[in-house]
Coordinates of C-alpha atoms and ligand atoms in Angstrom, one line a residue:
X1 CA -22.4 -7.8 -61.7
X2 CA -23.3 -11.0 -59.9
X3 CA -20.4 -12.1 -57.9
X4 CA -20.3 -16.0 -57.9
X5 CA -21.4 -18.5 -55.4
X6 CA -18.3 -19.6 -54.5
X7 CA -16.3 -16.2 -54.9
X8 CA -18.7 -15.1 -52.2
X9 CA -18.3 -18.0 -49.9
X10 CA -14.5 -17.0 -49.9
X11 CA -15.2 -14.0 -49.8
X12 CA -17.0 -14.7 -45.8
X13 CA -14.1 -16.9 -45.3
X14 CA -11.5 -14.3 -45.5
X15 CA -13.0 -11.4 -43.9
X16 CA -13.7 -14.0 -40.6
X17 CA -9.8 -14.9 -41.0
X18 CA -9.3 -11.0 -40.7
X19 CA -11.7 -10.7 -38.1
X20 CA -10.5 -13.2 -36.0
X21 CA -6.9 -12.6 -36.8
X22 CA -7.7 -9.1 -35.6
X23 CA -9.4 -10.2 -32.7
X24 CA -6.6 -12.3 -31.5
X25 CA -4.4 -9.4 -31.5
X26 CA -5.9 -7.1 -29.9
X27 CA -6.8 -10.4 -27.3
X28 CA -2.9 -10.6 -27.0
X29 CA -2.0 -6.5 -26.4
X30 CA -3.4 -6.9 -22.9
X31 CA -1.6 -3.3 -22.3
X32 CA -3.8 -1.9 -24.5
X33 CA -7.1 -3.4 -23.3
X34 CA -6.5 -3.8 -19.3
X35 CA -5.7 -0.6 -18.8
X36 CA -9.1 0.9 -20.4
X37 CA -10.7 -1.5 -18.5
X38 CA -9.1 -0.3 -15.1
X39 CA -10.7 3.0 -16.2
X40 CA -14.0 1.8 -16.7
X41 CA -13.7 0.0 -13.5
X42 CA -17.5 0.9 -10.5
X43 CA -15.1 0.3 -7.3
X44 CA -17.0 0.8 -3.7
X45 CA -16.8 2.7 -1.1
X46 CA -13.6 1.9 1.0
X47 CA -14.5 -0.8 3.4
X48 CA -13.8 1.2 6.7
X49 CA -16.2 2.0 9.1
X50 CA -15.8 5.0 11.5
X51 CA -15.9 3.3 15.3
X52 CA -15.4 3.8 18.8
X53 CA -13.8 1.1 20.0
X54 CA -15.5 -0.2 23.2
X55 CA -14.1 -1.4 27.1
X56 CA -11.0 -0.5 28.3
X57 CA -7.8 1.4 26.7
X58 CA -4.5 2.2 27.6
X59 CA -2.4 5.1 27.2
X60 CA 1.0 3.8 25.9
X61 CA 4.3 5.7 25.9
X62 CA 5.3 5.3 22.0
X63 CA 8.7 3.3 23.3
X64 CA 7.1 1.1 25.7
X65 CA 4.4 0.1 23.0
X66 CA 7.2 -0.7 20.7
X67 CA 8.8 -2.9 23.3
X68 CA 6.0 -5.0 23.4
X69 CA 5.7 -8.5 22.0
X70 CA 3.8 -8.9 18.9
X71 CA 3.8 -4.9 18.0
X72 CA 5.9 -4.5 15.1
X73 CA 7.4 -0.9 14.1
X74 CA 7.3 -0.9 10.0
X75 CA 7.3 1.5 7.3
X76 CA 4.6 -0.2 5.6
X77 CA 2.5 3.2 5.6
X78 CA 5.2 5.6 4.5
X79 CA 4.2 7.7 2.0
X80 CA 6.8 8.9 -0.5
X81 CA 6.5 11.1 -3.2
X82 CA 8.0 14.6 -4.6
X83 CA 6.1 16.2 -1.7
X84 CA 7.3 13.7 0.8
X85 CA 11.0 12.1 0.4
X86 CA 12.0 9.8 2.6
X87 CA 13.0 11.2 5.9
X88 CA 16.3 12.5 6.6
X89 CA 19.2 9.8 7.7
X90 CA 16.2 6.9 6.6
X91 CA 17.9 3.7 6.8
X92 CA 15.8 0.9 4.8
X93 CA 15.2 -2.6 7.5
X94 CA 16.6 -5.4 4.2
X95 CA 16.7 -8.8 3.8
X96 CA 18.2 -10.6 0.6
X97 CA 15.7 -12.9 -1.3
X98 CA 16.9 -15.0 -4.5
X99 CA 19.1 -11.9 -4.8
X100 CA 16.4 -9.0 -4.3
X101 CA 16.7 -6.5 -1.4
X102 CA 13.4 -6.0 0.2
X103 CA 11.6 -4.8 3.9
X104 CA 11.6 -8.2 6.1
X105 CA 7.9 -7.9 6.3
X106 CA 7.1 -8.1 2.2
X107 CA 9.3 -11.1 1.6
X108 CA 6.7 -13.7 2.8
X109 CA 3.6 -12.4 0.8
X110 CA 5.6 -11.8 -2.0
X111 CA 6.7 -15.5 -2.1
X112 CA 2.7 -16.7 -1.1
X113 CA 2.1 -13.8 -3.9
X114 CA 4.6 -15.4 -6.8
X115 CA 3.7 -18.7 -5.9
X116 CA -0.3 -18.6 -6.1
X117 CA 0.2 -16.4 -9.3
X118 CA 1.6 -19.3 -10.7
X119 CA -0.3 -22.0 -9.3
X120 CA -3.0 -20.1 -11.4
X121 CA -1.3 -19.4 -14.4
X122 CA 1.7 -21.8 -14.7
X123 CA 3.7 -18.6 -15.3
X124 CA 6.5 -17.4 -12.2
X125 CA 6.8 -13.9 -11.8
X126 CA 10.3 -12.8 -11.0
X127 CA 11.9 -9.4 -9.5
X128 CA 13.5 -6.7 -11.7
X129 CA 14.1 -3.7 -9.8
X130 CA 14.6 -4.0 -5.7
X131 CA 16.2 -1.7 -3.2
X132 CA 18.3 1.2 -4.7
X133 CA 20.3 3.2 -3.2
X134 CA 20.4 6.7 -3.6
X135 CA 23.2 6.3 -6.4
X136 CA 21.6 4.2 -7.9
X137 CA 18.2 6.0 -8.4
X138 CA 20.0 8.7 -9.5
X139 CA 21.3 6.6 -12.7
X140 CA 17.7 6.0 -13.2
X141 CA 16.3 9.4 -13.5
X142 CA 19.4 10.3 -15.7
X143 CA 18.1 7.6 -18.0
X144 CA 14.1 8.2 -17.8
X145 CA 11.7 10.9 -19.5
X146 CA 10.4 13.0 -17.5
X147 CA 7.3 11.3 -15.2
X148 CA 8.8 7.7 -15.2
X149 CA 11.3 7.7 -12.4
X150 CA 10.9 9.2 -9.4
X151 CA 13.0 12.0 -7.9
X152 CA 15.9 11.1 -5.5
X153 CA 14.6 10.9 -2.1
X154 CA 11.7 10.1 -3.5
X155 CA 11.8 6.6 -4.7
X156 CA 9.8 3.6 -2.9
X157 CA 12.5 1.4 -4.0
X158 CA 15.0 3.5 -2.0
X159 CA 12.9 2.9 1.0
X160 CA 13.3 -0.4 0.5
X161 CA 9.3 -1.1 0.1
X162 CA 8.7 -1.7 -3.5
X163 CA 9.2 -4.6 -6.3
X164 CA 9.4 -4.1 -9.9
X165 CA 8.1 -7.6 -11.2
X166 CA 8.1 -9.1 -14.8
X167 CA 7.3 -12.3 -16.2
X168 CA 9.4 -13.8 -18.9
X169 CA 9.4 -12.0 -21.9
X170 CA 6.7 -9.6 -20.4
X171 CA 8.8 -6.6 -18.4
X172 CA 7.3 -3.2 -18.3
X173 CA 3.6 -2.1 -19.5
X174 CA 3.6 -5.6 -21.7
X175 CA 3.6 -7.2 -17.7
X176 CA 0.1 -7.0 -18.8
X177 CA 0.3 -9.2 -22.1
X178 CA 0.7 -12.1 -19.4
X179 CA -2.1 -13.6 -17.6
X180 CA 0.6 -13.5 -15.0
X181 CA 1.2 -10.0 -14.8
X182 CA -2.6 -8.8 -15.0
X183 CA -3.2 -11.7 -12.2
X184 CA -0.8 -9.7 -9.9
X185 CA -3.0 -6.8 -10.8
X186 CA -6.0 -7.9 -9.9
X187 CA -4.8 -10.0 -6.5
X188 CA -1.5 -8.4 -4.6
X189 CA -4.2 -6.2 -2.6
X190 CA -4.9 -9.6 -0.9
X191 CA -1.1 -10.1 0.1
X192 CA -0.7 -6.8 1.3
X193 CA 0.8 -4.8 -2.0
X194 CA -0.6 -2.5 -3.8
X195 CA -0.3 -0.8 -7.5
X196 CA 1.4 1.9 -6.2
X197 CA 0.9 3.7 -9.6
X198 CA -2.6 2.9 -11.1
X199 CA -3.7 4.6 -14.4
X200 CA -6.2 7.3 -14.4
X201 CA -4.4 8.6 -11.2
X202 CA -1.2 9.9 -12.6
X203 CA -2.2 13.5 -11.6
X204 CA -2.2 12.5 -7.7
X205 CA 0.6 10.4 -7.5
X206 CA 2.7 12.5 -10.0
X207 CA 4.1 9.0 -11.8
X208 CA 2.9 7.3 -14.7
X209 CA 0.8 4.2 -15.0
X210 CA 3.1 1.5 -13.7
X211 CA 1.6 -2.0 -13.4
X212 CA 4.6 -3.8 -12.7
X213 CA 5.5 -1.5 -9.3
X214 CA 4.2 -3.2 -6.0
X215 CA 4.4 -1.5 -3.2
X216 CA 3.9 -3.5 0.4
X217 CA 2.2 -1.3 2.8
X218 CA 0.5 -4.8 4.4
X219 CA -2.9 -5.9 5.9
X220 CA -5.7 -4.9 5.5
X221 CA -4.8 -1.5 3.8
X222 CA -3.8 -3.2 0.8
X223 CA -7.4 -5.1 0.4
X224 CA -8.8 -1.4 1.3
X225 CA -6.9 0.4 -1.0
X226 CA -6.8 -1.9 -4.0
X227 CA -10.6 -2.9 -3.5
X228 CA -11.4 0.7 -3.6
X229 CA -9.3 2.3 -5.9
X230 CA -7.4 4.6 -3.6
X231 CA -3.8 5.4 -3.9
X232 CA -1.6 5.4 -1.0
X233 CA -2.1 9.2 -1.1
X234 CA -5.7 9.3 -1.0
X235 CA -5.9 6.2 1.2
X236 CA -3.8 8.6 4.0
X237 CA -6.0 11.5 3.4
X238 CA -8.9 9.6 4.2
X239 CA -7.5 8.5 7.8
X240 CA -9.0 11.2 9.8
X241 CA -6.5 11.9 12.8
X242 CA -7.3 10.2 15.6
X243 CA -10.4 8.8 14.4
X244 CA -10.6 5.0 14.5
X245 CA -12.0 2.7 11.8
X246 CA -12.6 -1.1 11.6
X247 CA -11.9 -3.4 8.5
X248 CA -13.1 -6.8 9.4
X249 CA -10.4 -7.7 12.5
X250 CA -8.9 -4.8 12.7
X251 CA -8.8 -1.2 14.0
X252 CA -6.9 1.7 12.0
X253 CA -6.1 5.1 13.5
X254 CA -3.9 7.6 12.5
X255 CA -2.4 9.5 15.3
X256 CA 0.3 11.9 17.2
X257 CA 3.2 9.9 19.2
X258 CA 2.2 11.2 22.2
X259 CA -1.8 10.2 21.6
X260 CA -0.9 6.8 21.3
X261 CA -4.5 5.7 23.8
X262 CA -5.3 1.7 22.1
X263 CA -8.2 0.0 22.9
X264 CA -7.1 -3.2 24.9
X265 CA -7.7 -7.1 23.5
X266 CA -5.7 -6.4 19.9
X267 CA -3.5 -9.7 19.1
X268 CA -1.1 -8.3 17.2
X269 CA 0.1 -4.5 16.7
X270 CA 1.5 -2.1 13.7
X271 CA 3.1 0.6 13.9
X272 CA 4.0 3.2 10.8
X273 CA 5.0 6.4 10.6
X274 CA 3.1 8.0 7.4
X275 CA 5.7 10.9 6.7
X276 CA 2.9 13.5 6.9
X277 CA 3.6 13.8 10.8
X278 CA 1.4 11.1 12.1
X279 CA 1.6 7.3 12.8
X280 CA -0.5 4.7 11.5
X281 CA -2.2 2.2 14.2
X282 CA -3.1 -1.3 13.1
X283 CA -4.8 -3.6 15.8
X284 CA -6.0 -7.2 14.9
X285 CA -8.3 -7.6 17.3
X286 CA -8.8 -11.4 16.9
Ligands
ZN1 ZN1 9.4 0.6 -9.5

């Protein structure tokens, strides 16, 4: 049967309705395309290169290094997971921003963070989840299947060192229906967070895909890590102790308190315990 002209004309018309009808959907569940993309993502080599630092060092006793101007003593490298909790009597360093709890050190390049997110978007990102206590992480895991919350003790947010983060409307995986949220994705390595929970590594850091968790462990290991698709896990595990590596300005090296031998001429200095036994060095050397 011979369709008509103009039944098959409509005919094109509606299926590129459908079509684009479909398209736009699937354009709009950015949870269900980001994510696969993630996946798919070639990352790099991690951008550390094994050094020996050259000229003079210094043998420092760990509490007269931490005495010194411009060395700061953080827990931006603390790993915690179910094999790690935080360390016995652990008492998170806080200050209060628009009402969220947070590690002195993450509440600048979280506002820089927020605010260039939406310079770029026109969208403001705001804080959900902040420090919890012990209590309160506990209320938490009562609530959550199994794989969503962390174990007590073994929370970042009871460290003090992670944000939960939603645009309006957009909490949870749908974060990543707003330009916003997959922005924050794609950029907090720069402002020293990371996504402490990245899909496709669920079987390393024992938590599902959470794109809405930050996690400030600072500069440069945030660039390092989020550049090359490391988790904080991995990223440790890499850190040979003792060896030293440079990342543009800076030297990273993981070592014993008592080994604490620095190259001389670094600007500014960072200290972290890692909470596998070993401190984390980080000289900016300009
Ligand atoms: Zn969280």
């Amino acid at each position: 049967m011979k369709i008509k002209k103009r039944y098959r004309i409509l005919i094109v018309i509606l299926s590129l309705v459908v079509l684009f009808a479909a398209a736009g959907v699937v354009v709009y569940h950015g949870e269900w395309w980001y994510p696969i993309g993630q996946r798919l993502r070639a990352y790099p080599a991690p951008a550390l290169t094994p050094t020996e630092p050259q000229g003079s060092t210094t043998l420092w006793k760990f509490a007269d290094l931490t005495a010194q101007e411009n060395v700061t003593l953080s827990n931006n490298l603390l790993l915690v997971n179910s094999e790690h909790p935080l360390p016995e009597g652990y008492t998170p360093d806080l200050v209060e921003y628009n009402g969220a709890k947070m590690h002195p050190l993450m509440q600048e390049p979280y506002i820089s963070l927020r605010d260039d997110v939406q310079a770029a978007t026109g969208v403001r990102i705001y804080v959900a989840s902040d420090y919890r206590t012990a209590d309160e992480q506990a209320a938490i895991l009562a609530d959550s299947a199994e794989g969503i919350a962390a174990e007590i003790g073994c929370s970042e947010h009871e460290a003090g060192l992670a944000l939960d983060v939603y645009a309006p409307y957009f909490g949870g995986k749908n974060f990543l229906r707003s330009r916003a949220g997959r922005m924050v994705n794609e950029i907090c390595g720069d402002y020293g967070y990371i996504i402490r929970y990245p899909v496709g590594k669920e079987d390393i850091t024992g938590i599902d895909y959470e794109p809405w968790h930050i996690r400030y462990v600072g500069a440069p290991h945030a660039a390092v890590m989020m550049d090359s698709g490391l988790t904080l896990e991995e990223y440790i595990e890499l850190l040979q102790p003792n060896a030293w590596y440079r990342t543009g300005d800076y030297l990273i090296s993981r070592r014993a308190a008592d080994a604490l031998d620095l190259p001389d001429g670094w600007t500014s200095c960072d200290i972290s315990p890692d909470n596998t036994g070993y401190y984390i060095v980080t000289l900016k050397m300009n």
